[in-house]
Amino acid sequence: MTMRVIEDLKPLRDMVYGWHCGGSRVALVPTMGNLHPGHLSLVERAKREADRVVVSIFVNPTQFGENEDFGAYPRTPSEDERQLREAGADVLFRPSAQLMYPEGLPPACWIVVPEISDVLCGASRPGHFRGVATVVAKLLNMVSPDVAVFGEKDFQQLVIIQRVVRELRIPTDVVGVGIQREANGLAMSSRNQYLTPLERQTAGEIYTVLNWIKERVEAGDHDFGALEQAAADRLAEKNFRVDYVAIRCAKNLRTLQAGDSEGVALVAARLGKARLIDNVRVTLK
Ligand code: PAF
């Protein structure tokens, strides 16, 4: 089947309804476009999880702060469409702002996930996760997928979306896919385009520092505060403006408690014009 580009709700719902009636399992990969190999790995995973794959592209205004890069966010619609055809997606869903926000902005209704939305990235990007949770809930409602696939680079986003789906009893399985990296370890991201060639090289240091934390924690060093500080100092020495380095519980992003076995080390730091995030899973004995 050649990929269809759909911009309205009715043809989208008719198509998914037809697939469901025929017994097909449907996957959704929500994106903001400007696709790179990280996104394509989500499409690959979606194809393994389901018979039909819908990829949405919508640069969601409500998840950008007033001083953030909504206007400048890279938009490459023709190239995205070409890549998705090649990757074998069935539908590219490209809704307008009017379709997503029929009452205009601010929206008539928000999905708010308290507490977890206000820490880490939420502390420096107030309102960001409210925008993400709202748009993802809308997309899940519009597409009705059996499974939705997200990248683990946005780890906090993934945990928040899992919470929305569970709390609203949305009948969609949420799947996280591991981070795709450049040769130097830099996590792939549309925002890497804001880096100069030299900054792009330096940016690999985030992954090096995360792996250093992983090694230390897994070797039994549980002085998390000292590890976070040492890692932040290392990044600052390389000219990063560190937002946070945090070692947290992978399930709920709270500080680790005795008995927790699955941890995650997370970094957010600015380099030049880019704000970079990354994380590495950490196992505690
Ligand atoms: O991760 C993203 O690209 C966005 O936050 C998402 C999930 C598509 C919501 O706009």
XYZ file of C-alpha atoms and ligand atoms in Angstrom:
295
model
C 0.000 0.000 0.000
C 1.336 3.431 -0.839
C 1.336 5.919 1.994
C -1.647 8.261 2.261
C -1.297 11.779 3.579
C -4.370 12.680 5.660
C -5.079 16.105 7.117
C -8.670 15.692 8.339
C -10.249 13.661 11.080
C -13.005 11.831 9.234
C -10.835 10.142 6.580
C -8.349 9.230 9.315
C -11.019 7.669 11.517
C -12.618 5.869 8.554
C -9.285 4.400 7.589
C -8.393 3.209 11.100
C -11.947 1.898 11.631
C -11.634 -0.158 8.418
C -8.305 -1.577 9.572
C -9.671 -2.463 12.992
C -12.754 -4.128 11.438
C -10.405 -6.206 9.287
C -8.592 -7.368 12.442
C -5.460 -5.288 11.927
C -3.453 -3.876 14.815
C -2.678 -0.173 14.384
C 0.351 1.752 15.655
C 0.829 5.490 16.031
C 4.186 7.252 16.019
C 3.615 10.866 17.133
C 6.313 13.278 15.948
C 6.937 16.947 15.320
C 8.579 16.167 11.974
C 12.106 17.034 10.814
C 12.650 13.312 10.870
C 16.046 11.735 11.559
C 17.164 8.116 12.055
C 15.854 8.232 15.647
C 12.305 8.770 14.345
C 12.760 6.122 11.669
C 13.721 3.603 14.359
C 10.329 4.361 15.967
C 8.596 3.625 12.653
C 10.561 0.367 12.357
C 9.476 -0.624 15.845
C 5.867 0.345 15.084
C 5.948 -1.936 12.035
C 7.042 -4.798 14.262
C 4.323 -4.021 16.815
C 1.387 -3.602 14.401
C 0.009 -4.319 10.921
C -0.599 -0.671 10.073
C 1.440 2.394 10.986
C 0.223 5.982 11.273
C 2.880 8.674 11.775
C 1.655 12.076 12.888
C 3.535 15.301 12.273
C 2.392 18.304 14.228
C 4.639 20.999 15.674
C 2.633 21.501 18.815
C 2.572 25.162 19.918
C 1.348 24.454 23.460
C 4.519 22.612 24.471
C 6.807 25.549 23.634
C 7.379 28.326 26.154
C 7.080 31.966 25.142
C 10.835 32.356 24.719
C 11.385 28.975 23.096
C 11.956 27.949 19.494
C 8.407 27.277 18.196
C 8.866 29.673 15.254
C 12.388 28.463 14.479
C 11.705 24.741 15.029
C 12.957 22.978 11.864
C 10.121 22.097 9.489
C 10.928 19.850 6.509
C 7.548 18.545 5.263
C 8.545 17.247 1.798
C 11.638 15.479 3.060
C 9.667 13.972 5.981
C 7.014 12.686 3.588
C 9.660 11.125 1.347
C 11.348 9.397 4.296
C 8.067 8.033 5.615
C 7.083 6.631 2.212
C 10.460 4.914 2.041
C 10.140 3.628 5.621
C 6.798 2.012 4.773
C 4.370 4.028 6.910
C 0.735 3.571 5.863
C -0.573 7.013 6.787
C 1.058 10.364 7.418
C -1.411 12.310 9.576
C -0.685 16.019 9.279
C -3.372 17.882 11.229
C -3.713 21.664 11.174
C -3.594 23.740 14.366
C -7.339 24.329 13.880
C -8.015 20.589 13.904
C -5.923 20.029 17.015
C -7.153 23.109 18.875
C -10.688 23.816 17.624
C -11.283 26.534 20.233
C -7.982 28.251 19.443
C -5.193 28.919 21.943
C -4.978 28.549 24.828
C -6.938 25.322 24.459
C -10.359 24.847 26.025
C -9.041 21.851 27.982
C -5.660 20.784 29.333
C -4.371 17.411 30.468
C -2.207 18.067 33.515
C -0.081 15.421 35.215
C 0.851 16.975 38.562
C 4.225 16.845 40.304
C 6.164 14.806 37.743
C 5.527 17.560 35.163
C 7.128 20.192 37.395
C 10.534 18.598 38.031
C 13.657 18.150 35.873
C 12.779 19.488 32.373
C 9.433 20.713 33.713
C 11.205 22.992 36.200
C 13.001 24.916 33.470
C 10.204 24.592 30.882
C 7.041 25.483 32.827
C 3.910 24.271 31.028
C 5.884 22.095 28.581
C 4.550 18.747 29.775
C 0.994 20.059 30.045
C 1.265 20.830 26.315
C 2.765 17.413 25.553
C 0.192 15.502 27.630
C -2.663 17.446 26.037
C -1.561 16.957 22.440
C -0.706 13.276 22.925
C -4.110 12.605 24.549
C -5.753 14.322 21.557
C -3.715 12.300 19.043
C -4.500 9.026 20.817
C -8.175 9.957 20.813
C -8.127 10.866 17.126
C -6.165 7.860 15.864
C -7.318 5.182 18.378
C -4.122 3.174 17.961
C -3.567 -0.176 19.661
C 0.016 0.851 20.337
C 1.865 4.170 20.388
C 5.645 4.379 20.045
C 7.842 7.072 21.637
C 11.584 7.627 21.916
C 13.291 7.111 25.268
C 15.445 10.205 24.756
C 12.518 12.188 26.138
C 12.411 9.915 29.162
C 10.348 12.208 31.373
C 7.860 12.686 28.531
C 7.529 8.901 28.205
C 6.832 8.426 31.921
C 4.235 11.227 31.820
C 2.507 9.762 28.740
C 2.383 6.335 30.406
C 0.663 8.016 33.344
C -1.886 9.807 31.109
C -2.761 6.585 29.293
C -3.185 4.674 32.523
C -5.129 7.385 34.328
C -7.502 8.095 31.402
C -7.859 4.362 30.685
C -6.858 4.940 27.059
C -6.777 1.505 25.391
C -3.326 1.963 23.853
C -0.095 0.211 24.762
C 2.776 2.652 25.138
C 6.154 1.439 23.887
C 9.478 3.212 24.472
C 12.347 2.777 22.012
C 16.040 3.135 22.886
C 18.007 6.219 21.875
C 19.709 6.398 18.469
C 23.136 8.020 18.735
C 25.737 9.692 16.532
C 29.176 8.012 16.363
C 30.397 10.132 19.314
C 27.413 9.143 21.468
C 25.373 12.318 20.951
C 21.668 11.423 21.162
C 19.955 12.136 17.844
C 17.610 15.100 17.998
C 16.148 17.676 15.629
C 17.680 20.345 17.858
C 21.222 19.085 17.127
C 20.952 21.267 14.011
C 21.433 24.285 16.255
C 24.991 23.055 17.089
C 28.103 24.195 15.225
C 30.384 21.350 13.978
C 32.697 21.912 16.967
C 29.798 21.938 19.458
C 28.481 18.744 17.881
C 31.793 17.046 18.738
C 31.771 18.415 22.280
C 28.139 17.346 22.755
C 29.212 13.687 22.839
C 30.569 14.427 26.340
C 27.047 14.157 27.753
C 26.926 10.450 26.918
C 30.457 9.945 28.277
C 29.466 11.546 31.573
C 26.234 9.529 31.763
C 28.185 6.320 31.256
C 30.631 7.375 33.944
C 27.704 7.771 36.355
C 26.344 4.370 35.313
C 29.698 2.691 35.957
C 30.092 4.339 39.351
C 26.555 3.536 40.519
C 26.721 -0.040 39.280
C 30.085 -0.432 41.058
C 28.267 0.418 44.304
C 28.793 4.190 44.675
C 25.412 5.411 45.888
C 26.409 8.929 46.914
C 24.074 10.236 44.203
C 24.362 13.907 45.147
C 28.161 13.820 44.845
C 27.984 11.952 41.516
C 25.484 14.463 40.118
C 27.674 17.375 41.187
C 30.879 15.832 39.785
C 29.142 15.120 36.462
C 27.725 18.655 36.290
C 31.220 20.073 36.979
C 32.702 17.964 34.167
C 30.104 19.280 31.727
C 30.548 22.881 32.890
C 34.295 22.547 32.219
C 33.404 21.814 28.580
C 31.268 24.966 28.361
C 27.884 23.314 28.846
C 25.361 25.379 30.792
C 23.976 22.580 32.909
C 20.280 22.579 33.648
C 20.398 19.385 35.716
C 22.171 16.103 36.224
C 19.896 13.735 38.127
C 19.936 10.099 39.179
C 16.346 9.000 39.681
C 13.978 6.047 39.895
C 13.159 5.003 36.302
C 9.519 4.305 37.142
C 8.470 7.618 38.676
C 11.525 9.923 38.477
C 11.564 10.360 42.245
C 14.859 10.320 44.110
C 16.016 6.756 44.571
C 14.851 4.946 47.698
C 16.277 1.829 49.310
C 14.899 -1.159 47.400
C 14.626 0.598 44.015
C 16.402 -1.477 41.384
C 15.797 0.439 38.162
C 17.401 3.843 37.983
C 18.038 6.367 35.266
C 20.703 9.056 35.021
C 19.447 12.124 33.170
C 21.104 15.258 31.853
C 19.755 18.490 30.390
C 22.339 21.044 29.340
C 22.669 23.900 26.912
C 25.525 24.133 24.465
C 25.588 27.130 22.163
C 22.021 27.587 20.929
C 20.865 24.036 21.670
C 19.258 22.575 24.769
C 20.265 18.910 24.838
C 18.758 16.081 26.868
C 19.937 12.516 27.285
C 19.693 9.612 29.701
C 21.146 6.202 30.482
C 19.493 3.424 32.481
C 21.255 2.365 35.673
C 20.755 -0.897 37.528
C 20.984 -0.883 41.314
C 21.864 -3.996 43.216
O 8.496 13.960 21.258
C 7.912 14.711 20.451
O 8.297 14.814 19.282
C 6.703 15.498 20.909
O 6.844 15.920 22.216
C 5.378 14.730 20.718
C 5.341 13.463 21.555
C 5.202 14.379 19.254
C 4.215 15.608 21.154
O 4.149 16.780 20.417
